mmCIF file of C-alpha atoms in Angstrom:
data_model
loop_
_atom_site.group_PDB
_atom_site.id
_atom_site.type_symbol
_atom_site.label_atom_id
_atom_site.label_comp_id
_atom_site.label_asym_id
_atom_site.label_seq_id
_atom_site.Cartn_x
_atom_site.Cartn_y
_atom_site.Cartn_z
ATOM 1 C CA MET A 1 0.085 0.302 0.520
ATOM 2 C CA ASP A 2 0.929 3.236 -1.080
ATOM 3 C CA ALA A 3 1.587 5.579 1.866
ATOM 4 C CA PRO A 4 0.116 8.962 1.981
ATOM 5 C CA ARG A 5 1.686 12.118 0.188
ATOM 6 C CA SER A 6 1.778 14.958 2.772
ATOM 7 C CA PRO A 7 1.776 17.915 1.157
ATOM 8 C CA ARG A 8 4.984 19.037 0.706
ATOM 9 C CA ASP A 9 5.727 15.902 -1.573
ATOM 10 C CA PRO A 10 7.289 17.833 -4.777
ATOM 11 C CA ARG A 11 5.908 14.793 -6.537
ATOM 12 C CA ASP A 12 2.341 15.606 -6.152
ATOM 13 C CA PRO A 13 1.133 15.176 -10.800
ATOM 14 C CA SER A 14 -2.197 17.432 -10.084
ATOM 15 C CA LEU A 15 0.486 21.328 -9.727
ATOM 16 C CA THR A 16 3.221 21.559 -11.742
ATOM 17 C CA ILE A 17 4.860 25.589 -11.404
ATOM 18 C CA THR A 18 8.110 26.429 -13.170
ATOM 19 C CA MET A 19 9.878 28.802 -11.711
ATOM 20 C CA THR A 20 11.913 31.700 -14.449
ATOM 21 C CA GLN A 21 13.444 34.962 -13.370
ATOM 22 C CA THR A 22 12.305 37.446 -15.968
ATOM 23 C CA ALA A 23 13.653 40.260 -14.332
ATOM 24 C CA VAL A 24 16.896 40.754 -11.977
ATOM 25 C CA GLU A 25 14.602 41.615 -9.032
ATOM 26 C CA GLU A 26 11.982 39.865 -10.540
ATOM 27 C CA MET A 27 10.969 35.882 -10.137
ATOM 28 C CA ARG A 28 7.793 34.953 -12.193
ATOM 29 C CA LEU A 29 6.327 30.826 -10.728
ATOM 30 C CA ALA A 30 4.411 29.124 -13.719
ATOM 31 C CA VAL A 31 1.108 27.737 -11.624
ATOM 32 C CA THR A 32 -0.549 24.955 -13.646
ATOM 33 C CA GLY A 33 -3.209 22.618 -12.382
ATOM 34 C CA GLU A 34 -4.674 22.828 -9.114
ATOM 35 C CA LEU A 35 -3.793 24.405 -6.047
ATOM 36 C CA SER A 36 -5.591 21.722 -3.575
ATOM 37 C CA ARG A 37 -5.285 21.879 0.708
ATOM 38 C CA THR A 38 -2.644 18.597 -0.858
ATOM 39 C CA THR A 39 -0.732 20.788 -3.379
ATOM 40 C CA SER A 40 -0.075 24.115 -1.905
ATOM 41 C CA GLY A 41 3.332 23.325 -0.172
ATOM 42 C CA GLN A 42 4.493 23.057 -3.895
ATOM 43 C CA LEU A 43 3.408 27.051 -4.442
ATOM 44 C CA ILE A 44 4.766 27.873 -0.438
ATOM 45 C CA ASP A 45 8.066 26.002 -0.758
ATOM 46 C CA ALA A 46 9.035 27.156 -4.095
ATOM 47 C CA VAL A 47 8.121 30.759 -2.835
ATOM 48 C CA ASP A 48 10.181 30.426 -0.521
ATOM 49 C CA HIS A 49 12.911 29.305 -2.805
ATOM 50 C CA ALA A 50 13.003 32.916 -4.724
ATOM 51 C CA LEU A 51 13.027 34.555 -2.029
ATOM 52 C CA ALA A 52 16.136 32.773 -0.960
ATOM 53 C CA ALA A 53 18.332 32.465 -3.751
ATOM 54 C CA VAL A 54 17.175 34.950 -5.867
ATOM 55 C CA GLN A 55 16.465 37.771 -3.573
ATOM 56 C CA PRO A 56 13.722 40.075 -5.825
ATOM 57 C CA ARG A 57 11.875 42.770 -5.339
ATOM 58 C CA THR A 58 8.870 40.901 -7.641
ATOM 59 C CA ILE A 59 7.197 37.852 -7.299
ATOM 60 C CA GLN A 60 4.629 37.650 -10.353
ATOM 61 C CA VAL A 61 2.094 34.379 -9.867
ATOM 62 C CA ASP A 62 0.768 33.031 -13.601
ATOM 63 C CA LEU A 63 -2.105 31.443 -12.611
ATOM 64 C CA ALA A 64 -3.527 31.717 -16.486
ATOM 65 C CA GLU A 65 -2.926 27.239 -16.323
ATOM 66 C CA LEU A 66 -4.640 27.045 -12.490
ATOM 67 C CA SER A 67 -7.379 25.047 -13.080
ATOM 68 C CA ASP A 68 -8.533 24.865 -10.149
ATOM 69 C CA ILE A 69 -8.070 25.933 -6.224
ATOM 70 C CA ASP A 70 -10.005 25.138 -2.583
ATOM 71 C CA ALA A 71 -9.396 26.609 1.454
ATOM 72 C CA GLY A 72 -6.270 25.113 2.116
ATOM 73 C CA GLY A 73 -4.497 26.887 -1.668
ATOM 74 C CA LEU A 74 -6.161 29.969 -0.726
ATOM 75 C CA ARG A 75 -4.837 29.868 2.736
ATOM 76 C CA ILE A 76 -1.609 29.279 0.959
ATOM 77 C CA VAL A 77 -1.827 32.196 -1.519
ATOM 78 C CA GLY A 78 -1.987 34.869 2.499
ATOM 79 C CA LEU A 79 0.946 32.875 3.458
ATOM 80 C CA ALA A 80 2.834 33.451 0.709
ATOM 81 C CA ARG A 81 2.205 37.617 0.581
ATOM 82 C CA GLN A 82 3.327 37.413 4.423
ATOM 83 C CA ARG A 83 6.142 35.349 3.936
ATOM 84 C CA CYS A 84 7.539 38.487 0.483
ATOM 85 C CA ALA A 85 5.911 40.810 2.345
ATOM 86 C CA ALA A 86 8.117 39.867 5.060
ATOM 87 C CA ALA A 87 11.255 40.040 2.815
ATOM 88 C CA ASP A 88 9.833 43.241 1.422
ATOM 89 C CA CYS A 89 8.541 41.767 -1.917
ATOM 90 C CA ARG A 90 5.510 42.009 -3.788
ATOM 91 C CA LEU A 91 3.530 38.961 -4.950
ATOM 92 C CA GLN A 92 1.391 39.330 -7.496
ATOM 93 C CA LEU A 93 -1.596 37.370 -8.967
ATOM 94 C CA ARG A 94 -2.181 37.080 -12.817
ATOM 95 C CA ASN A 95 -4.382 36.031 -15.109
ATOM 96 C CA ALA A 96 -6.478 33.301 -13.230
ATOM 97 C CA ARG A 97 -9.590 32.595 -14.320
ATOM 98 C CA PRO A 98 -12.811 33.611 -14.440
ATOM 99 C CA ALA A 99 -13.514 30.716 -11.894
ATOM 100 C CA VAL A 100 -10.481 31.363 -10.004
ATOM 101 C CA LEU A 101 -10.292 34.487 -9.259
ATOM 102 C CA ARG A 102 -14.133 34.551 -8.677
ATOM 103 C CA LEU A 103 -12.914 32.850 -5.466
ATOM 104 C CA LEU A 104 -9.828 34.637 -4.420
ATOM 105 C CA ARG A 105 -11.827 38.064 -4.880
ATOM 106 C CA ILE A 106 -14.400 36.581 -2.424
ATOM 107 C CA ALA A 107 -11.251 35.144 0.397
ATOM 108 C CA GLY A 108 -9.626 38.554 -0.136
ATOM 109 C CA GLN A 109 -6.852 37.349 -1.330
ATOM 110 C CA TRP A 110 -6.747 39.747 -5.472
ATOM 111 C CA HIS A 111 -5.565 42.886 -4.552
ATOM 112 C CA GLU A 112 -7.104 44.691 -7.585
ATOM 113 C CA THR A 113 -4.659 47.443 -7.402
ATOM 114 C CA THR A 114 -1.296 45.619 -7.820
ATOM 115 C CA ASP A 115 -3.203 42.032 -9.414
ATOM 116 C CA THR A 116 -3.558 41.452 -12.837
ATOM 117 C CA GLN A 117 -5.618 40.356 -15.432
ATOM 118 C CA ASN A 118 -4.795 39.989 -19.489
ATOM 119 C CA SER A 119 -8.339 39.986 -20.117
ATOM 120 C CA SER A 120 -10.448 41.430 -21.772
ATOM 121 C CA ALA A 121 -13.168 42.045 -18.946
ATOM 122 C CA THR A 122 -10.662 43.942 -17.313
ATOM 123 C CA ILE A 123 -9.137 46.358 -21.011
ATOM 124 C CA GLU A 124 -13.126 46.472 -21.139
ATOM 125 C CA ARG A 125 -13.174 47.509 -17.616
ATOM 126 C CA HIS A 126 -10.235 50.076 -18.104
ATOM 127 C CA ALA A 127 -11.481 51.488 -20.532
ATOM 128 C CA ALA A 128 -14.405 52.045 -18.662
ATOM 129 C CA LEU A 129 -12.406 53.410 -16.663
ATOM 130 C CA THR A 130 -10.241 55.952 -18.650
ATOM 131 C CA ARG A 131 -14.452 56.957 -19.991
ATOM 132 C CA GLN A 132 -15.271 57.980 -16.174
ATOM 133 C CA LEU A 133 -12.118 59.707 -15.586
ATOM 134 C CA ALA A 134 -12.061 61.547 -18.927
ATOM 135 C CA HIS A 135 -16.385 62.697 -17.197
ATOM 136 C CA ASP A 136 -15.150 63.224 -13.850
ATOM 137 C CA ARG A 137 -12.872 65.758 -15.267
ATOM 138 C CA ARG A 138 -15.208 68.138 -17.428
ATOM 139 C CA MET A 139 -17.180 67.847 -14.947
ATOM 140 C CA MET A 140 -14.858 69.271 -12.918
ATOM 141 C CA THR A 141 -14.118 71.742 -15.421
ATOM 142 C CA ILE A 142 -17.420 72.979 -15.429
ATOM 143 C CA HIS A 143 -18.136 72.354 -12.214
ATOM 144 C CA VAL A 144 -15.309 75.372 -11.729
ATOM 145 C CA ASN A 145 -16.533 77.561 -14.283
ATOM 146 C CA ASN A 146 -19.507 77.877 -12.290
ATOM 147 C CA ALA A 147 -18.009 78.925 -9.242
ATOM 148 C CA ALA A 148 -15.946 81.094 -11.361
ATOM 149 C CA ALA A 149 -19.120 82.665 -12.642
ATOM 150 C CA LEU A 150 -20.788 82.495 -9.196
ATOM 151 C CA HIS A 151 -17.706 84.683 -8.162
ATOM 152 C CA ALA A 152 -18.090 86.908 -10.484
ATOM 153 C CA SER A 153 -21.675 87.437 -10.331
ATOM 154 C CA ALA A 154 -21.193 87.394 -6.035
ATOM 155 C CA GLN A 155 -18.360 90.341 -7.047
ATOM 156 C CA GLU A 156 -21.069 91.845 -9.182
ATOM 157 C CA SER A 157 -24.147 91.999 -6.560
ATOM 158 C CA THR A 158 -21.298 93.571 -3.714
ATOM 159 C CA ASP A 159 -20.384 96.049 -6.096
ATOM 160 C CA ARG A 160 -23.723 97.271 -7.009
ATOM 161 C CA ALA A 161 -24.989 96.687 -3.284
ATOM 162 C CA HIS A 162 -21.902 99.428 -2.735
ATOM 163 C CA ALA A 163 -22.978 101.439 -5.018
ATOM 164 C CA MET A 164 -26.632 102.170 -4.223
ATOM 165 C CA ARG A 165 -24.701 102.415 -0.220
ATOM 166 C CA ARG A 166 -23.301 105.794 -2.030
ATOM 167 C CA TYR A 167 -25.810 106.842 -3.147
ATOM 168 C CA ASN A 168 -27.747 106.505 -0.566
ATOM 169 C CA ALA A 169 -25.058 108.038 1.677
ATOM 170 C CA ALA A 170 -25.181 110.614 -1.195
ATOM 171 C CA LEU A 171 -28.286 111.027 -0.979
ATOM 172 C CA ARG A 172 -29.055 111.508 3.485
ATOM 173 C CA ALA A 173 -26.349 114.293 2.911
ATOM 174 C CA ARG A 174 -28.041 116.050 0.278
ATOM 175 C CA VAL A 175 -31.126 116.168 1.850
ATOM 176 C CA ALA A 176 -29.843 116.407 5.465
ATOM 177 C CA ALA A 177 -27.874 119.855 3.742
ATOM 178 C CA ARG A 178 -31.120 121.295 2.835
ATOM 179 C CA ARG A 179 -32.460 120.788 6.160
ATOM 180 C CA ARG A 180 -30.007 123.088 7.843
ATOM 181 C CA ARG A 181 -29.991 125.506 4.916
ATOM 182 C CA GLY A 182 -33.902 125.261 6.313
ATOM 183 C CA PRO A 183 -37.187 126.318 3.749
ATOM 184 C CA GLY A 184 -36.564 128.349 0.409
ATOM 185 C CA SER A 185 -33.210 127.472 0.627
ATOM 186 C CA ASP A 186 -33.519 125.508 -2.410
ATOM 187 C CA GLY A 187 -35.189 128.502 -4.426
ATOM 188 C CA SER A 188 -38.415 127.490 -4.414
ATOM 189 C CA ALA A 189 -40.832 130.060 -3.310
ATOM 190 C CA GLY A 190 -42.432 128.293 -0.792
#
């Protein structure tokens, strides 16, 4: 009878990890197969090996050929992120299939700011965000222009109010001067 395989048995045929150094400070791990509780040790071993051997700034984990991931695999992705962070390295997940991507997002392991999808959905989402940004910039320009117009209108109203106050003050001064001169001093017969 065969002995059960340990989670760190590198001969488990349901998961293959290919390690490639893509730049001086960058490693790429291409994961093929199923990342499960029984195979997840291979991923953490590959990450540990990359961290020890190359000391990369970035480890890219390409999930294009990953067919399935379970809770144990999701846990190991989180552990791999922690180990990378402790070594001042960034772990980036790339190209996950829709079902795998959904599970990674649910588990909080897909980081939208660093992980990437090279798919038409990602390209469309980027295009939509670009369109939204352009729209927001146009709206901001309109609001700035409206604010400037309101400011100018308010300034005109303030100027008119000051002119009206000066006019009323001058009128009150003339009326007061007439009263001081007395009746009939304005040249009218009274």
